[in-house]
Short mmCIF file of N, CA, C and O in Angstrom, two decimals:
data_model
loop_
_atom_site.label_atom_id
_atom_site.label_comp_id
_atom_site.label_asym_id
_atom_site.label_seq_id
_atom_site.Cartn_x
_atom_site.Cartn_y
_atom_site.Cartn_z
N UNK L 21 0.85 -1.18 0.00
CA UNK L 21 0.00 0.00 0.00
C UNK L 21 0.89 1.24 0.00
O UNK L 21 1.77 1.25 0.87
N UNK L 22 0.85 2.03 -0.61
CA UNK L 22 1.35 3.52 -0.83
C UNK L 22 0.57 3.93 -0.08
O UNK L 22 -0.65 3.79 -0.21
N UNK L 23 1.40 4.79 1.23
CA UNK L 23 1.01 5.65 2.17
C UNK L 23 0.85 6.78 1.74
O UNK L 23 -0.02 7.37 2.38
N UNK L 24 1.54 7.70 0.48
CA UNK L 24 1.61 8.71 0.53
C UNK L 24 0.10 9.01 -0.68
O UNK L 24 -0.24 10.18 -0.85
N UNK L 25 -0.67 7.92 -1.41
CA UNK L 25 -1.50 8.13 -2.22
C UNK L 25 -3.07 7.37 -1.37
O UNK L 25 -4.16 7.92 -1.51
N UNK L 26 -2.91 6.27 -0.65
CA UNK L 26 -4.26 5.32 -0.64
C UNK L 26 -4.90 6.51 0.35
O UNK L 26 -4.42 7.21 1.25
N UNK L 27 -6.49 6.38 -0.40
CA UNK L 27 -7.43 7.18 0.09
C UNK L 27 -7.33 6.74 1.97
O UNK L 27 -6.40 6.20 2.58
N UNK L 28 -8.60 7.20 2.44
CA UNK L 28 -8.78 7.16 3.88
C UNK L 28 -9.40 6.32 4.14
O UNK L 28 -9.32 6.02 5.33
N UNK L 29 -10.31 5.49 3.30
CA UNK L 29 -10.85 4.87 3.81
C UNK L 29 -10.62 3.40 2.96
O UNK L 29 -11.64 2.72 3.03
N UNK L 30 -9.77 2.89 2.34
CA UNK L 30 -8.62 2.36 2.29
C UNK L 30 -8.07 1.74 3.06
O UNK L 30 -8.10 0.52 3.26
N UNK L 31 -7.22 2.99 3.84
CA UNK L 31 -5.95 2.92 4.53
C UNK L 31 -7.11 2.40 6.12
O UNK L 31 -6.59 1.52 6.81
N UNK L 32 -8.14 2.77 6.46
CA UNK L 32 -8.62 2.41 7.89
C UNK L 32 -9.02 1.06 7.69
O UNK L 32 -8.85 0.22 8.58
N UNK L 33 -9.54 0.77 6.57
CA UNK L 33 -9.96 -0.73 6.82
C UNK L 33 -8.89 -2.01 6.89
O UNK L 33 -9.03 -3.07 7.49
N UNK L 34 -7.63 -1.50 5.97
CA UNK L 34 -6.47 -2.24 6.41
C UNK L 34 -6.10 -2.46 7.40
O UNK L 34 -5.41 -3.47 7.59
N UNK L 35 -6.48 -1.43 8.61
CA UNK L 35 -5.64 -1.86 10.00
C UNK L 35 -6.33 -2.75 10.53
O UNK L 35 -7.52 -3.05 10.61
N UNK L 36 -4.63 -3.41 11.14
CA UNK L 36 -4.87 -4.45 12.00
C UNK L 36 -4.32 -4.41 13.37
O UNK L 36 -3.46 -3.56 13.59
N UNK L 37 -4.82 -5.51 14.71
CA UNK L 37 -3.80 -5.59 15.93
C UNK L 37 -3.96 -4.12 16.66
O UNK L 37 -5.06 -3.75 17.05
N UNK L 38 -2.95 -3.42 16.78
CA UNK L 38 -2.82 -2.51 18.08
C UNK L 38 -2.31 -1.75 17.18
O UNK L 38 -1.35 -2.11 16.50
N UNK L 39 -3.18 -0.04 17.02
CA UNK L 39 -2.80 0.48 16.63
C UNK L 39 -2.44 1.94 17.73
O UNK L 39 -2.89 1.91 18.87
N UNK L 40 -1.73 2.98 17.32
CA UNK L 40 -1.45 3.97 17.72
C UNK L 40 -2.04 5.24 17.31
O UNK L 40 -2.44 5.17 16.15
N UNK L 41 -2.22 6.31 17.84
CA UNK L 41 -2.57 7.39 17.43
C UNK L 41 -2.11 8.55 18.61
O UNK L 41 -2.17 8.14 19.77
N UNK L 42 -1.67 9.89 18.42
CA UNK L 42 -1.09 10.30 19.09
C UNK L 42 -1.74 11.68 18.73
O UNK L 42 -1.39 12.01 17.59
N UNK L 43 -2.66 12.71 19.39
CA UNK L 43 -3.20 13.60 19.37
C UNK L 43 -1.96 15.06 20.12
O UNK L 43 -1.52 15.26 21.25
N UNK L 44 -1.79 15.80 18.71
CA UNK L 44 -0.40 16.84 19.27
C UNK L 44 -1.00 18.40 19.00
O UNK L 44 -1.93 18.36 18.18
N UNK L 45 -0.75 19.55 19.41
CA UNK L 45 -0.90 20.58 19.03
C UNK L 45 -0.07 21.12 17.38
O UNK L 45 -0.24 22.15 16.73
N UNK L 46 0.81 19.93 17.10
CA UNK L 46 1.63 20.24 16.02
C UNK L 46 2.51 18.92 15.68
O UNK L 46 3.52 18.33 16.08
N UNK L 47 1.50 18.85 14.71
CA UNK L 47 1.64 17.61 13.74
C UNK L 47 2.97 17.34 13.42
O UNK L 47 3.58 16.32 13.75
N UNK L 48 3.65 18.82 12.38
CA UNK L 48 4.73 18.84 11.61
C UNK L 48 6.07 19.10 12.75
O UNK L 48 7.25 18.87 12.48
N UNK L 49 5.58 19.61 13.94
CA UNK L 49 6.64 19.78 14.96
C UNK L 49 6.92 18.09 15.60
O UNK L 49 8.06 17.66 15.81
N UNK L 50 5.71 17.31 15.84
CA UNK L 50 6.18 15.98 16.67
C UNK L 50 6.53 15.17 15.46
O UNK L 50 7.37 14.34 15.79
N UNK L 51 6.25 15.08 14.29
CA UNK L 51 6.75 14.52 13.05
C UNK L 51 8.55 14.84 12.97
O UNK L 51 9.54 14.13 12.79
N UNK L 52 8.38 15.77 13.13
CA UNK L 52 9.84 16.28 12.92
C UNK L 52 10.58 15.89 14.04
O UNK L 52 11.77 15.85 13.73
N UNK L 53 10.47 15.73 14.67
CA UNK L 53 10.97 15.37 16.71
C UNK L 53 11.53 13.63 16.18
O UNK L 53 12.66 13.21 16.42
N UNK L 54 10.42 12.79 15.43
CA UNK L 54 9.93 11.57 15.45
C UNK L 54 11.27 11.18 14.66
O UNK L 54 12.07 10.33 15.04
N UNK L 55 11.42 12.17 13.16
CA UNK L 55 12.25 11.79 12.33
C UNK L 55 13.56 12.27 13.00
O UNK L 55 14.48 11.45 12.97
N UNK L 56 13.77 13.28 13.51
CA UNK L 56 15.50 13.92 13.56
C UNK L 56 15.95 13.11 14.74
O UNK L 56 17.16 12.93 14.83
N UNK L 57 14.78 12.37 16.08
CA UNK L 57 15.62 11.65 17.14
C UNK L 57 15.44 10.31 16.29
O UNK L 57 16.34 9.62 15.81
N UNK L 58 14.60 10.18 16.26
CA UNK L 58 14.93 8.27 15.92
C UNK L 58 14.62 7.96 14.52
O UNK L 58 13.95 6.95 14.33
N UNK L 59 15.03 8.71 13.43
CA UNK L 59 15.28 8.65 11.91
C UNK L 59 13.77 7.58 11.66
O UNK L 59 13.85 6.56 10.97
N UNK L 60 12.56 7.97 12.28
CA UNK L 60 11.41 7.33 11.91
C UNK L 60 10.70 7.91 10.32
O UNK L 60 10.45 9.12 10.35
N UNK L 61 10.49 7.47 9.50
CA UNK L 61 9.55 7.94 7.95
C UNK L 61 8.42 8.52 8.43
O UNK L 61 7.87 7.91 9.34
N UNK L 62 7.84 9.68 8.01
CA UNK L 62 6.78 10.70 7.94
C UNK L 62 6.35 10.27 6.54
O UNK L 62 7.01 10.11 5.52
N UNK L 63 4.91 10.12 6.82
CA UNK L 63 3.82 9.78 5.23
C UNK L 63 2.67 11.01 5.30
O UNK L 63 2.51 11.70 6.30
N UNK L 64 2.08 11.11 4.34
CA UNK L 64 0.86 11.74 4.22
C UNK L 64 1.32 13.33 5.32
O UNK L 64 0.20 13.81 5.50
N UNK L 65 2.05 14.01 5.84
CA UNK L 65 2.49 14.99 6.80
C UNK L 65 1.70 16.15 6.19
O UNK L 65 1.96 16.47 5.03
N UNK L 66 0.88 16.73 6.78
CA UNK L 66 0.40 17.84 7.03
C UNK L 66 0.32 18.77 8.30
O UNK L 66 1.07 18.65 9.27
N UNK L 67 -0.54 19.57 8.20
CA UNK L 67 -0.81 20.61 9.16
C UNK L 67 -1.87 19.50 10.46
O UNK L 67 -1.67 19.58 11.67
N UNK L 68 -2.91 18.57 9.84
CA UNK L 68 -3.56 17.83 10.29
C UNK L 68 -3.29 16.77 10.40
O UNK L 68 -3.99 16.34 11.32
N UNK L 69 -2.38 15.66 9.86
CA UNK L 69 -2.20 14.50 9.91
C UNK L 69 -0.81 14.19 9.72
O UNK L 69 -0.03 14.87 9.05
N UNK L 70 -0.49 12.96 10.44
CA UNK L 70 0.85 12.16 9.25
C UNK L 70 0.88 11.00 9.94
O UNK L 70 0.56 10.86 11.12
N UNK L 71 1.30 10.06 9.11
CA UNK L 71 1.52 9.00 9.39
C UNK L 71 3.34 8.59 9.13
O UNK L 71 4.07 8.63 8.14
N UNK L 72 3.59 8.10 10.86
CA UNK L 72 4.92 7.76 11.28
C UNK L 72 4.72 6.11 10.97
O UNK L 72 3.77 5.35 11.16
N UNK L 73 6.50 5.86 10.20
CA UNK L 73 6.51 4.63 10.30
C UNK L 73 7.45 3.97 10.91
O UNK L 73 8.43 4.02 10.16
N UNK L 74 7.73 3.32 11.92
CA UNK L 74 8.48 2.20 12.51
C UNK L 74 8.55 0.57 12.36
O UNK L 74 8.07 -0.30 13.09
N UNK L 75 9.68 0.38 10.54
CA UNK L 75 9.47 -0.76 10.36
C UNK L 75 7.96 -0.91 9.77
O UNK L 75 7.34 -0.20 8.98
N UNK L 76 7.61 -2.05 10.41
CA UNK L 76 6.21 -2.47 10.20
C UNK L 76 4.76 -1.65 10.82
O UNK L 76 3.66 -1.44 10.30
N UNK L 77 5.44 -1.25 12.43
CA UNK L 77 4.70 -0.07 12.97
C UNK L 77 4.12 0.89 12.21
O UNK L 77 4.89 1.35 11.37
N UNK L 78 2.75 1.46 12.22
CA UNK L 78 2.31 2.93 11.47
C UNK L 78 1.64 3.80 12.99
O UNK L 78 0.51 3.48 13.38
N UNK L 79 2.29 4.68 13.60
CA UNK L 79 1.87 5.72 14.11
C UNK L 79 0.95 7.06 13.49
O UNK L 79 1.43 7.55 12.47
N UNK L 80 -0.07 7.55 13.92
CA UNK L 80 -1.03 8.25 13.70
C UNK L 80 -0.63 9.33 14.33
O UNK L 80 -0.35 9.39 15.53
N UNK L 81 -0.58 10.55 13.23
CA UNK L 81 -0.27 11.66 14.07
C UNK L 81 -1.85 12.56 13.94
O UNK L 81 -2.21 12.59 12.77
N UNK L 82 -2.82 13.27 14.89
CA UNK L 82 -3.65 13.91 14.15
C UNK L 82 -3.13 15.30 15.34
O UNK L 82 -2.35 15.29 16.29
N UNK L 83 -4.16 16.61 14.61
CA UNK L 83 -3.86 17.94 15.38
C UNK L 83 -5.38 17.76 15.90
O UNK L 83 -6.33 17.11 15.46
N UNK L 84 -5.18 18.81 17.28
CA UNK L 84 -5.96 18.62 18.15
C UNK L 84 -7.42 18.71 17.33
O UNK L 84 -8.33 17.90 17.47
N UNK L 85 -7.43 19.89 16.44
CA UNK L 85 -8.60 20.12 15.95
C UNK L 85 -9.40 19.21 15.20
O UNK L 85 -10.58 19.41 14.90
N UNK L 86 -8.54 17.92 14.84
CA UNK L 86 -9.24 16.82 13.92
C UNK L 86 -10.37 16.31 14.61
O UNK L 86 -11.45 15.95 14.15
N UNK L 87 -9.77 16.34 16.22
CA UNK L 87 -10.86 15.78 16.85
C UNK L 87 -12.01 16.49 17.95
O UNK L 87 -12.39 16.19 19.08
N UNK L 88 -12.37 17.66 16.89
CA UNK L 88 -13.51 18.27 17.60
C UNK L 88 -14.51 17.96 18.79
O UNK L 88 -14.62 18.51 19.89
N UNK L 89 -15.18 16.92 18.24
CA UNK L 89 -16.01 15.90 18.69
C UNK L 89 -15.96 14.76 19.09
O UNK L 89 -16.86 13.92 19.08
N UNK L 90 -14.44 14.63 19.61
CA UNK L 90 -14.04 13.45 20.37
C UNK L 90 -14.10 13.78 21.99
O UNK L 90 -13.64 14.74 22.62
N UNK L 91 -14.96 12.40 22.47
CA UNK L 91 -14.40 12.95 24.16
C UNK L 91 -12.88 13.06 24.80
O UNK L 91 -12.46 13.53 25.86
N UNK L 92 -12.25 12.42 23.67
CA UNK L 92 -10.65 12.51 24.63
C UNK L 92 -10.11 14.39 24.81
O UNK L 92 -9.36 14.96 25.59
N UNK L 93 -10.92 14.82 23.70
CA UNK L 93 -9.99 16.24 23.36
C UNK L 93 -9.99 16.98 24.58
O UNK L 93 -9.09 17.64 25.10
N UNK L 94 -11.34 16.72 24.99
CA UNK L 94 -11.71 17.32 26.58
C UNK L 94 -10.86 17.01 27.76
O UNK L 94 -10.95 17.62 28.83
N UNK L 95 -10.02 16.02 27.52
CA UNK L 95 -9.52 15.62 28.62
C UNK L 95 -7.59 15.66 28.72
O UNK L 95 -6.75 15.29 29.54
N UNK L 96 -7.56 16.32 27.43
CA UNK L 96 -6.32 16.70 27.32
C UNK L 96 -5.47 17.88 28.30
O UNK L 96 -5.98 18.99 28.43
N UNK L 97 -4.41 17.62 28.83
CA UNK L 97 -4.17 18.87 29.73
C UNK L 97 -3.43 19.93 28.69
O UNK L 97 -2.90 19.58 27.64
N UNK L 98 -3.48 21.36 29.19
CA UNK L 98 -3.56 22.58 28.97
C UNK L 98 -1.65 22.37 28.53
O UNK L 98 -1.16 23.03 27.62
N UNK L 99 -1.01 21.62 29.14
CA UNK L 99 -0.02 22.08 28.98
C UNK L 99 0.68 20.51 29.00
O UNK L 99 0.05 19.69 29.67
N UNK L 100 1.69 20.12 28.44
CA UNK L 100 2.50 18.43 28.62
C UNK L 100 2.95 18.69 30.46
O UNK L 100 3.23 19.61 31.23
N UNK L 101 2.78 17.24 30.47
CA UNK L 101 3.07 15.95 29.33
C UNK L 101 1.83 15.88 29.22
O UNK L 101 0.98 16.12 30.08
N UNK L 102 1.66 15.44 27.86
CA UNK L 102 0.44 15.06 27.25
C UNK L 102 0.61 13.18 28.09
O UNK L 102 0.08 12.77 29.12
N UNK L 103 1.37 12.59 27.27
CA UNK L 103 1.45 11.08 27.32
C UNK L 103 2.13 10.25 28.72
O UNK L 103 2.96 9.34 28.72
N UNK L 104 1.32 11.05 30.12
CA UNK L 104 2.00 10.63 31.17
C UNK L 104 1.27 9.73 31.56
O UNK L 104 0.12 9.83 31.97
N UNK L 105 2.00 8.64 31.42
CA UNK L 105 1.67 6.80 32.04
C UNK L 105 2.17 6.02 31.01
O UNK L 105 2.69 4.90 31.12
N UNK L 106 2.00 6.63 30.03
CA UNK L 106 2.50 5.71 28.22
C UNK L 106 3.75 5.76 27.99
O UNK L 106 4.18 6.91 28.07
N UNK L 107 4.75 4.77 27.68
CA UNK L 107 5.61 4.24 27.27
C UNK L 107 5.52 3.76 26.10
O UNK L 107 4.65 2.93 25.85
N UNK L 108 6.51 4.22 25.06
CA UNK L 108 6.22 4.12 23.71
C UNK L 108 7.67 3.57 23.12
O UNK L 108 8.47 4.31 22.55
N UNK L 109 7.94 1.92 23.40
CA UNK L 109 9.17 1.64 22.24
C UNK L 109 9.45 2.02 21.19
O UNK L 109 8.58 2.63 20.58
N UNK L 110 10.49 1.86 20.69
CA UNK L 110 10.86 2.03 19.58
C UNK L 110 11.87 1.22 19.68
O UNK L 110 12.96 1.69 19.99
N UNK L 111 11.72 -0.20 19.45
CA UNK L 111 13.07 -1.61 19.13
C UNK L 111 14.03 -1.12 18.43
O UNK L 111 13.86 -0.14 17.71
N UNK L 112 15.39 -1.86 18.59
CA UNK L 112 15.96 -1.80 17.30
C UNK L 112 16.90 -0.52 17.00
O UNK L 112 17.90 -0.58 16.29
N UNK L 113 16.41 0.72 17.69
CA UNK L 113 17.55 1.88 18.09
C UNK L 113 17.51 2.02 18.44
O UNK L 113 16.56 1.98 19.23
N UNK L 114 19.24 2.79 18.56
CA UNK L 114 20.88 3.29 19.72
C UNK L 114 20.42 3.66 20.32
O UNK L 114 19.84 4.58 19.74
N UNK L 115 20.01 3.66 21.83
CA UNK L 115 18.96 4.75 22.73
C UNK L 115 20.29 5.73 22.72
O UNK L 115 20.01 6.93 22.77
N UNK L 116 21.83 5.37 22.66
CA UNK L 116 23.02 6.31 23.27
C UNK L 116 22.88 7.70 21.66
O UNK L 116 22.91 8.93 21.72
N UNK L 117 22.75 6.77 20.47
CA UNK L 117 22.80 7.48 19.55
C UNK L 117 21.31 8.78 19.62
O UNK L 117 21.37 10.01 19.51
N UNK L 118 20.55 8.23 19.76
CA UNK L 118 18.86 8.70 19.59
C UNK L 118 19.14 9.53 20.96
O UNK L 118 18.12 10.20 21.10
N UNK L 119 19.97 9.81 21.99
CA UNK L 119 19.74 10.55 23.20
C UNK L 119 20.38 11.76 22.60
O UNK L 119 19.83 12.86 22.56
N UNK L 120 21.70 11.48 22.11
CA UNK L 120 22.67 12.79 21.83
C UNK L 120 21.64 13.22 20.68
O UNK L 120 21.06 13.96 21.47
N UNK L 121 21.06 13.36 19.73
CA UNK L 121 19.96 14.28 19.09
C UNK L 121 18.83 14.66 19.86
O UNK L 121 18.06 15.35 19.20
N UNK L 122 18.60 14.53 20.58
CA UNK L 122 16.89 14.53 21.39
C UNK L 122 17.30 16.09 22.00
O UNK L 122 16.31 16.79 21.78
N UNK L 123 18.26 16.83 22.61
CA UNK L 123 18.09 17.97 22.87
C UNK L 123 17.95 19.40 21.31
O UNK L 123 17.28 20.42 21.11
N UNK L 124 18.62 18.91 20.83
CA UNK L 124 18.29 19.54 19.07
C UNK L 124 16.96 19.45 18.60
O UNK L 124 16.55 20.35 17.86
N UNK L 125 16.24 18.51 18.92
CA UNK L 125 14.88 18.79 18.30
C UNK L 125 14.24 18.65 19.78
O UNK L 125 13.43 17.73 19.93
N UNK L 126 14.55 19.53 20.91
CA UNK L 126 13.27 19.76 21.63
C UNK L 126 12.76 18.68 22.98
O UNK L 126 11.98 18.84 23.93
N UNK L 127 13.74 17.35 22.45
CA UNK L 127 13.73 16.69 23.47
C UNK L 127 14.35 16.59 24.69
O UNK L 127 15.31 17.31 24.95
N UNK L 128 13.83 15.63 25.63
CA UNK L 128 14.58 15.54 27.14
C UNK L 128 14.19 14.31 27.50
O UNK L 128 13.14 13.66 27.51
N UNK L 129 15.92 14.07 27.96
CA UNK L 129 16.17 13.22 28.13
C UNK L 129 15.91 12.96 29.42
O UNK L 129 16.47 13.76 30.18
N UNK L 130 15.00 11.81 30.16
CA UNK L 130 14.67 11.48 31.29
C UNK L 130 15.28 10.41 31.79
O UNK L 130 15.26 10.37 33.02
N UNK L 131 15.85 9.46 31.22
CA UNK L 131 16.31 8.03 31.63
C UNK L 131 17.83 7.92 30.36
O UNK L 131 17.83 7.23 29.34
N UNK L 132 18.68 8.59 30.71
CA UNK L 132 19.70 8.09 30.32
C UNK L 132 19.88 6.38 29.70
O UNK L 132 19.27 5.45 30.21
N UNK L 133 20.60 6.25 28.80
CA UNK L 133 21.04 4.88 28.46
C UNK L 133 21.43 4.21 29.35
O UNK L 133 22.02 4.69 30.32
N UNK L 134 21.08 2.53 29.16
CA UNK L 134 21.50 1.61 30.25
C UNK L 134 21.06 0.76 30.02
O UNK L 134 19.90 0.73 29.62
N UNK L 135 21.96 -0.57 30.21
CA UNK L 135 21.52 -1.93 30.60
C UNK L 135 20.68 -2.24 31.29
O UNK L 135 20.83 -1.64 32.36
N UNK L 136 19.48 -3.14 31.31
CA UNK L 136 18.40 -3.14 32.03
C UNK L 136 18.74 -4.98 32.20
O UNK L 136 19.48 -5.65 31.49
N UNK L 137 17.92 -5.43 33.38
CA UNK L 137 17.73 -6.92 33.77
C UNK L 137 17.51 -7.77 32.65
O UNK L 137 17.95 -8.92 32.61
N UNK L 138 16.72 -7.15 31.57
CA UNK L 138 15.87 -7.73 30.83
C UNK L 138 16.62 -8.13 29.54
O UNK L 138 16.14 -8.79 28.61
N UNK L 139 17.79 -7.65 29.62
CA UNK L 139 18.49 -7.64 28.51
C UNK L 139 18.48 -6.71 27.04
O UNK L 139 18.70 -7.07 25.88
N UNK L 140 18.17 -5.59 27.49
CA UNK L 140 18.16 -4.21 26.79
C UNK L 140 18.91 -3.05 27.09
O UNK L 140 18.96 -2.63 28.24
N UNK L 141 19.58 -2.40 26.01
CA UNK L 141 19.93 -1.53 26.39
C UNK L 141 18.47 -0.15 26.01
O UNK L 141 17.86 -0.07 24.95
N UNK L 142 18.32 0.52 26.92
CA UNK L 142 17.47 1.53 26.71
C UNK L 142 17.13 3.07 27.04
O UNK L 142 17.80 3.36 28.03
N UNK L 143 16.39 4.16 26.62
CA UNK L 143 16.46 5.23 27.51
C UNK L 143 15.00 5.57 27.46
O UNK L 143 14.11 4.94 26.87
N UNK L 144 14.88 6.73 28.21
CA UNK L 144 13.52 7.81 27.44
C UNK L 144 13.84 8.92 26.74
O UNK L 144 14.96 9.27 26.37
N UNK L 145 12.75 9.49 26.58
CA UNK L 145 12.83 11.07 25.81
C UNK L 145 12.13 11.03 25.57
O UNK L 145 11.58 10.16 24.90
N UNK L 146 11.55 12.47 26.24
CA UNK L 146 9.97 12.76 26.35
C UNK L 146 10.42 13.86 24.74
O UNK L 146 11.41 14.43 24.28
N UNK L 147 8.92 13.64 24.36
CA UNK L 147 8.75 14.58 23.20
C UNK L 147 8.91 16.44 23.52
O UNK L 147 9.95 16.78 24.08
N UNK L 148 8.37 17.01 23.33
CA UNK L 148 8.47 18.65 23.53
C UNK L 148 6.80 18.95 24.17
O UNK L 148 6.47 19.97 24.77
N UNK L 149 6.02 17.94 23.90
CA UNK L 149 4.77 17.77 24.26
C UNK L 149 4.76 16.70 25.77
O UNK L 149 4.27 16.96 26.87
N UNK L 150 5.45 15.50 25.34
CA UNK L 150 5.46 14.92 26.73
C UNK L 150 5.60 13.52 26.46
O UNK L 150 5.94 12.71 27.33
N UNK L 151 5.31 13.21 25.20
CA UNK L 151 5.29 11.78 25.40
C UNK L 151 6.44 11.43 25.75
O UNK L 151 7.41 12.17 25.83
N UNK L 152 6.37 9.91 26.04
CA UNK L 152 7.99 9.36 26.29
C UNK L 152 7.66 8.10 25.28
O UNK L 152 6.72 7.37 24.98
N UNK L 153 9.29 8.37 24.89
CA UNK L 153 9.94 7.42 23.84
C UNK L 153 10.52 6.53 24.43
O UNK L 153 10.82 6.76 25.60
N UNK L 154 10.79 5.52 23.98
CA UNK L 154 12.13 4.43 24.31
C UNK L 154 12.88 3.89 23.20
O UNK L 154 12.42 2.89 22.63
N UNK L 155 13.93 4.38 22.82
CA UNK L 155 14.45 3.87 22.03
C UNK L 155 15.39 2.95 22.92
O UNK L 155 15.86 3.20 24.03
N UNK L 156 15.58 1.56 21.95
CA UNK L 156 16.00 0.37 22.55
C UNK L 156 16.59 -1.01 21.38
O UNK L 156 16.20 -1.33 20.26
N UNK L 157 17.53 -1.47 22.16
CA UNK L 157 18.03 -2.25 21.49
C UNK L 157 18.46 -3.40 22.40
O UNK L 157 18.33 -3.10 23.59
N UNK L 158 19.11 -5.11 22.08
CA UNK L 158 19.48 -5.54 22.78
C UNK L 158 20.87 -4.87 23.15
O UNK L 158 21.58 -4.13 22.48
N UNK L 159 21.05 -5.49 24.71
CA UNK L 159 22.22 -5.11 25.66
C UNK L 159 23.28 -6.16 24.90
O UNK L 159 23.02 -7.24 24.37
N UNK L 160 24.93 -5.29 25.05
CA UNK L 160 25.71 -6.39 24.50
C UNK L 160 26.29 -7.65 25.17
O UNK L 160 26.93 -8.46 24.51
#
């Protein structure tokens, strides 16, 4: 499927499993955060939408206004972190590499790199909005 052409209603009936969606004041600002820390693909990017890809992953970006008439919009706080309780992997990348960019585009770094029990190396980085990232890889 071509992300950057299949209509909308298309592209919704294809999804499958657990999807994501991430409601931002600025689409092209957390798009841009998404690509410059963890070199993730931006599709369809507008003022209103884009779709992030991780691998096989498709993240949903919409702006607040898409969702007029949603009850979540109401319950959004005034100011980040937007995404406090959510933990959002990202397998597969340098959390050491993905930390040293995260202050350049806006990020902060909350959990330094490190070996974990589990056999990962990992960190956070909250977005400029709030979410937190994890970029992660296995530990050596």
């Amino acid at each position: 499927m071509d992300l950057e052409t299949v209509d909308a209603a298309t592209f919704g009936r294809s999804l499958t499993g657990l999807g994501v969606n991430l409601l931002t004041r600025d689409v092209r600002g957390l798009a841009g955060f998404l690509s410059g820390v963890f070199g993730l693909s931006a599709h369809r990017l507008s003022e209103d939408f884009a779709l992030i890809r991780h691998g096989e992953v498709l993240i949903q970006l919409h702006s607040d206004g898409t969702f007029g008439a949603h009850p979540l919009l109401g319950l959004l706080p005034e100011s980040p972190p937007r995404g406090a309780g959510v933990q959002l992997y990202l397998f597969g990348l340098d959390p050491d590499a993905c930390c040293a960019r995260a202050d350049g585009f806006g990020g902060t770094v909350i959990e330094e790199p490190r070996d974990k029990p589990h056999g990962l190396r990992e960190a956070v980085i909250l977005s400029p909005e709030g979410y937190a990232f994890s970029p992660a890889r296995p530990s050596a």
